[in-house]
Amino acid sequence: MKQLSKRIKDLREAKGLSTEELAEEIGFAKSTVWAYESGKKQVSVVHLERLADYFEISVDSLLDRNERTINVDLQNTSFLNDYNLMLDDQPLNQHEIAEAASFIQVKRRMGSYGVATS
């Protein structure tokens, strides 16, 4: 919670706002902003969303969470069974995934000018 408190204060100060101004901007009581920044009060989910929206960042960013990266090998079909790969809101079947992987491999071999580079 200490990190979140500091993050809220840092974001507020970066905008050049006092606790009173931030409270007014987002519709919180001044005491609520103070309590969040001092770590005296836990931030509710609703308030997390409002703070993130106000500062134009994600809730994960507000919580100082890093995005998780998952490395997926498109040629490892047994691994792909654990995921639903989507395109245009429709799941890709194994044949479509294999076709996409082949297309990417060809494009990479051809390089940026359309000439084979091996």
PDB file of C-alpha atoms in Angstrom:
ATOM      1  CA  MET A   1       0.000   0.000   0.000  1.00  0.00           C
ATOM      2  CA  LYS A   2       2.970   2.267   0.609  1.00  0.00           C
ATOM      3  CA  GLN A   3       3.858   2.141  -3.099  1.00  0.00           C
ATOM      4  CA  LEU A   4       0.302   3.062  -4.119  1.00  0.00           C
ATOM      5  CA  SER A   5       0.261   5.969  -1.666  1.00  0.00           C
ATOM      6  CA  LYS A   6       3.497   7.308  -3.107  1.00  0.00           C
ATOM      7  CA  ARG A   7       2.296   6.744  -6.675  1.00  0.00           C
ATOM      8  CA  ILE A   8      -0.887   8.765  -6.108  1.00  0.00           C
ATOM      9  CA  LYS A   9       1.091  11.593  -4.515  1.00  0.00           C
ATOM     10  CA  ASP A  10       3.700  11.571  -7.306  1.00  0.00           C
ATOM     11  CA  LEU A  11       1.012  11.682 -10.007  1.00  0.00           C
ATOM     12  CA  ARG A  12      -0.819  14.501  -8.226  1.00  0.00           C
ATOM     13  CA  GLU A  13       2.364  16.522  -7.821  1.00  0.00           C
ATOM     14  CA  ALA A  14       3.351  15.900 -11.451  1.00  0.00           C
ATOM     15  CA  LYS A  15       0.091  17.619 -12.433  1.00  0.00           C
ATOM     16  CA  GLY A  16       0.901  20.458 -10.069  1.00  0.00           C
ATOM     17  CA  LEU A  17      -2.198  19.874  -7.957  1.00  0.00           C
ATOM     18  CA  SER A  18      -2.750  20.226  -4.240  1.00  0.00           C
ATOM     19  CA  THR A  19      -4.662  17.509  -2.387  1.00  0.00           C
ATOM     20  CA  GLU A  20      -7.667  19.862  -2.343  1.00  0.00           C
ATOM     21  CA  GLU A  21      -7.522  20.390  -6.120  1.00  0.00           C
ATOM     22  CA  LEU A  22      -7.213  16.674  -6.870  1.00  0.00           C
ATOM     23  CA  ALA A  23     -10.091  15.913  -4.503  1.00  0.00           C
ATOM     24  CA  GLU A  24     -12.268  18.491  -6.259  1.00  0.00           C
ATOM     25  CA  GLU A  25     -11.305  17.265  -9.732  1.00  0.00           C
ATOM     26  CA  ILE A  26     -12.273  13.647  -9.057  1.00  0.00           C
ATOM     27  CA  GLY A  27     -15.070  14.194  -6.559  1.00  0.00           C
ATOM     28  CA  PHE A  28     -13.353  12.825  -3.440  1.00  0.00           C
ATOM     29  CA  ALA A  29     -13.232  14.427  -0.032  1.00  0.00           C
ATOM     30  CA  LYS A  30      -9.914  16.142   0.669  1.00  0.00           C
ATOM     31  CA  SER A  31      -9.487  13.869   3.690  1.00  0.00           C
ATOM     32  CA  THR A  32      -9.844  10.820   1.421  1.00  0.00           C
ATOM     33  CA  VAL A  33      -7.012  11.954  -0.858  1.00  0.00           C
ATOM     34  CA  TRP A  34      -4.871  12.728   2.183  1.00  0.00           C
ATOM     35  CA  ALA A  35      -5.647   9.317   3.722  1.00  0.00           C
ATOM     36  CA  TYR A  36      -4.761   7.525   0.464  1.00  0.00           C
ATOM     37  CA  GLU A  37      -1.498   9.419   0.072  1.00  0.00           C
ATOM     38  CA  SER A  38      -0.469   8.877   3.684  1.00  0.00           C
ATOM     39  CA  GLY A  39      -1.382   5.181   3.568  1.00  0.00           C
ATOM     40  CA  LYS A  40      -3.949   5.571   6.345  1.00  0.00           C
ATOM     41  CA  LYS A  41      -6.780   4.272   4.191  1.00  0.00           C
ATOM     42  CA  GLN A  42      -6.935   1.500   1.608  1.00  0.00           C
ATOM     43  CA  VAL A  43      -8.042   2.662  -1.845  1.00  0.00           C
ATOM     44  CA  SER A  44     -11.331   1.109  -2.969  1.00  0.00           C
ATOM     45  CA  VAL A  45     -11.631  -0.523  -6.382  1.00  0.00           C
ATOM     46  CA  VAL A  46     -14.033   2.190  -7.540  1.00  0.00           C
ATOM     47  CA  HIS A  47     -11.587   4.888  -6.480  1.00  0.00           C
ATOM     48  CA  LEU A  48      -8.689   3.046  -8.152  1.00  0.00           C
ATOM     49  CA  GLU A  49     -10.633   3.193 -11.411  1.00  0.00           C
ATOM     50  CA  ARG A  50     -11.446   6.897 -10.995  1.00  0.00           C
ATOM     51  CA  LEU A  51      -7.838   7.760 -10.171  1.00  0.00           C
ATOM     52  CA  ALA A  52      -6.523   5.763 -13.137  1.00  0.00           C
ATOM     53  CA  ASP A  53      -9.043   7.405 -15.465  1.00  0.00           C
ATOM     54  CA  TYR A  54      -8.183  10.864 -14.160  1.00  0.00           C
ATOM     55  CA  PHE A  55      -4.432  10.355 -14.593  1.00  0.00           C
ATOM     56  CA  GLU A  56      -5.065   8.602 -17.940  1.00  0.00           C
ATOM     57  CA  ILE A  57      -3.229   5.438 -16.967  1.00  0.00           C
ATOM     58  CA  SER A  58      -4.289   1.841 -16.393  1.00  0.00           C
ATOM     59  CA  VAL A  59      -5.121   0.527 -12.933  1.00  0.00           C
ATOM     60  CA  ASP A  60      -2.133  -1.821 -13.336  1.00  0.00           C
ATOM     61  CA  SER A  61       0.101   1.177 -13.956  1.00  0.00           C
ATOM     62  CA  LEU A  62      -1.354   2.957 -10.944  1.00  0.00           C
ATOM     63  CA  LEU A  63      -0.568  -0.126  -8.865  1.00  0.00           C
ATOM     64  CA  ASP A  64       2.908  -0.164 -10.448  1.00  0.00           C
ATOM     65  CA  ARG A  65       2.352  -3.617 -11.898  1.00  0.00           C
ATOM     66  CA  ASN A  66       4.275  -4.691 -14.955  1.00  0.00           C
ATOM     67  CA  GLU A  67       2.568  -6.228 -17.916  1.00  0.00           C
ATOM     68  CA  ARG A  68       3.176  -9.931 -18.122  1.00  0.00           C
ATOM     69  CA  THR A  69       4.711 -11.306 -21.285  1.00  0.00           C
ATOM     70  CA  ILE A  70       3.939 -14.834 -22.393  1.00  0.00           C
ATOM     71  CA  ASN A  71       6.185 -16.299 -25.074  1.00  0.00           C
ATOM     72  CA  VAL A  72       4.107 -18.469 -27.378  1.00  0.00           C
ATOM     73  CA  ASP A  73       5.666 -20.706 -29.996  1.00  0.00           C
ATOM     74  CA  LEU A  74       3.136 -20.882 -32.835  1.00  0.00           C
ATOM     75  CA  GLN A  75       4.674 -24.157 -33.968  1.00  0.00           C
ATOM     76  CA  ASN A  76       4.172 -25.891 -30.615  1.00  0.00           C
ATOM     77  CA  THR A  77       0.590 -27.075 -31.083  1.00  0.00           C
ATOM     78  CA  SER A  78       0.399 -28.862 -27.727  1.00  0.00           C
ATOM     79  CA  PHE A  79       1.221 -25.598 -25.932  1.00  0.00           C
ATOM     80  CA  LEU A  80      -1.339 -23.701 -28.030  1.00  0.00           C
ATOM     81  CA  ASN A  81      -4.147 -25.923 -26.772  1.00  0.00           C
ATOM     82  CA  ASP A  82      -3.987 -23.977 -23.488  1.00  0.00           C
ATOM     83  CA  TYR A  83      -4.868 -20.695 -25.239  1.00  0.00           C
ATOM     84  CA  ASN A  84      -7.544 -19.295 -27.510  1.00  0.00           C
ATOM     85  CA  LEU A  85      -5.867 -17.217 -30.197  1.00  0.00           C
ATOM     86  CA  MET A  86      -8.378 -14.802 -31.680  1.00  0.00           C
ATOM     87  CA  LEU A  87      -8.693 -12.757 -34.851  1.00  0.00           C
ATOM     88  CA  ASP A  88     -11.728 -10.573 -35.543  1.00  0.00           C
ATOM     89  CA  ASP A  89     -13.380 -11.947 -32.385  1.00  0.00           C
ATOM     90  CA  GLN A  90     -13.187 -15.514 -33.713  1.00  0.00           C
ATOM     91  CA  PRO A  91     -10.871 -18.274 -32.513  1.00  0.00           C
ATOM     92  CA  LEU A  92      -8.148 -19.480 -34.871  1.00  0.00           C
ATOM     93  CA  ASN A  93      -8.023 -23.194 -35.619  1.00  0.00           C
ATOM     94  CA  GLN A  94      -4.772 -25.201 -35.816  1.00  0.00           C
ATOM     95  CA  HIS A  95      -4.630 -24.914 -39.617  1.00  0.00           C
ATOM     96  CA  GLU A  96      -5.000 -21.110 -39.508  1.00  0.00           C
ATOM     97  CA  ILE A  97      -2.291 -20.818 -36.867  1.00  0.00           C
ATOM     98  CA  ALA A  98       0.088 -22.975 -38.933  1.00  0.00           C
ATOM     99  CA  GLU A  99      -0.690 -20.885 -42.020  1.00  0.00           C
ATOM    100  CA  ALA A 100      -0.032 -17.641 -40.152  1.00  0.00           C
ATOM    101  CA  ALA A 101       3.284 -18.972 -38.806  1.00  0.00           C
ATOM    102  CA  SER A 102       4.349 -20.026 -42.323  1.00  0.00           C
ATOM    103  CA  PHE A 103       3.414 -16.617 -43.718  1.00  0.00           C
ATOM    104  CA  ILE A 104       5.475 -14.856 -41.056  1.00  0.00           C
ATOM    105  CA  GLN A 105       8.465 -17.117 -41.723  1.00  0.00           C
ATOM    106  CA  VAL A 106       8.337 -16.331 -45.460  1.00  0.00           C
ATOM    107  CA  LYS A 107       8.030 -12.580 -44.792  1.00  0.00           C
ATOM    108  CA  ARG A 108      11.029 -12.698 -42.458  1.00  0.00           C
ATOM    109  CA  ARG A 109      13.131 -14.591 -44.997  1.00  0.00           C
ATOM    110  CA  MET A 110      12.256 -12.076 -47.702  1.00  0.00           C
ATOM    111  CA  GLY A 111      13.273  -9.132 -45.556  1.00  0.00           C
ATOM    112  CA  SER A 112      11.842  -5.655 -45.831  1.00  0.00           C
ATOM    113  CA  TYR A 113      12.307  -5.316 -49.608  1.00  0.00           C
ATOM    114  CA  GLY A 114      10.645  -8.506 -50.754  1.00  0.00           C
ATOM    115  CA  VAL A 115      13.961 -10.093 -51.746  1.00  0.00           C
ATOM    116  CA  ALA A 116      14.915 -13.463 -50.305  1.00  0.00           C
ATOM    117  CA  THR A 117      17.667 -13.082 -47.678  1.00  0.00           C
ATOM    118  CA  SER A 118      17.978 -16.753 -46.548  1.00  0.00           C
TER     119      SER A 118
END
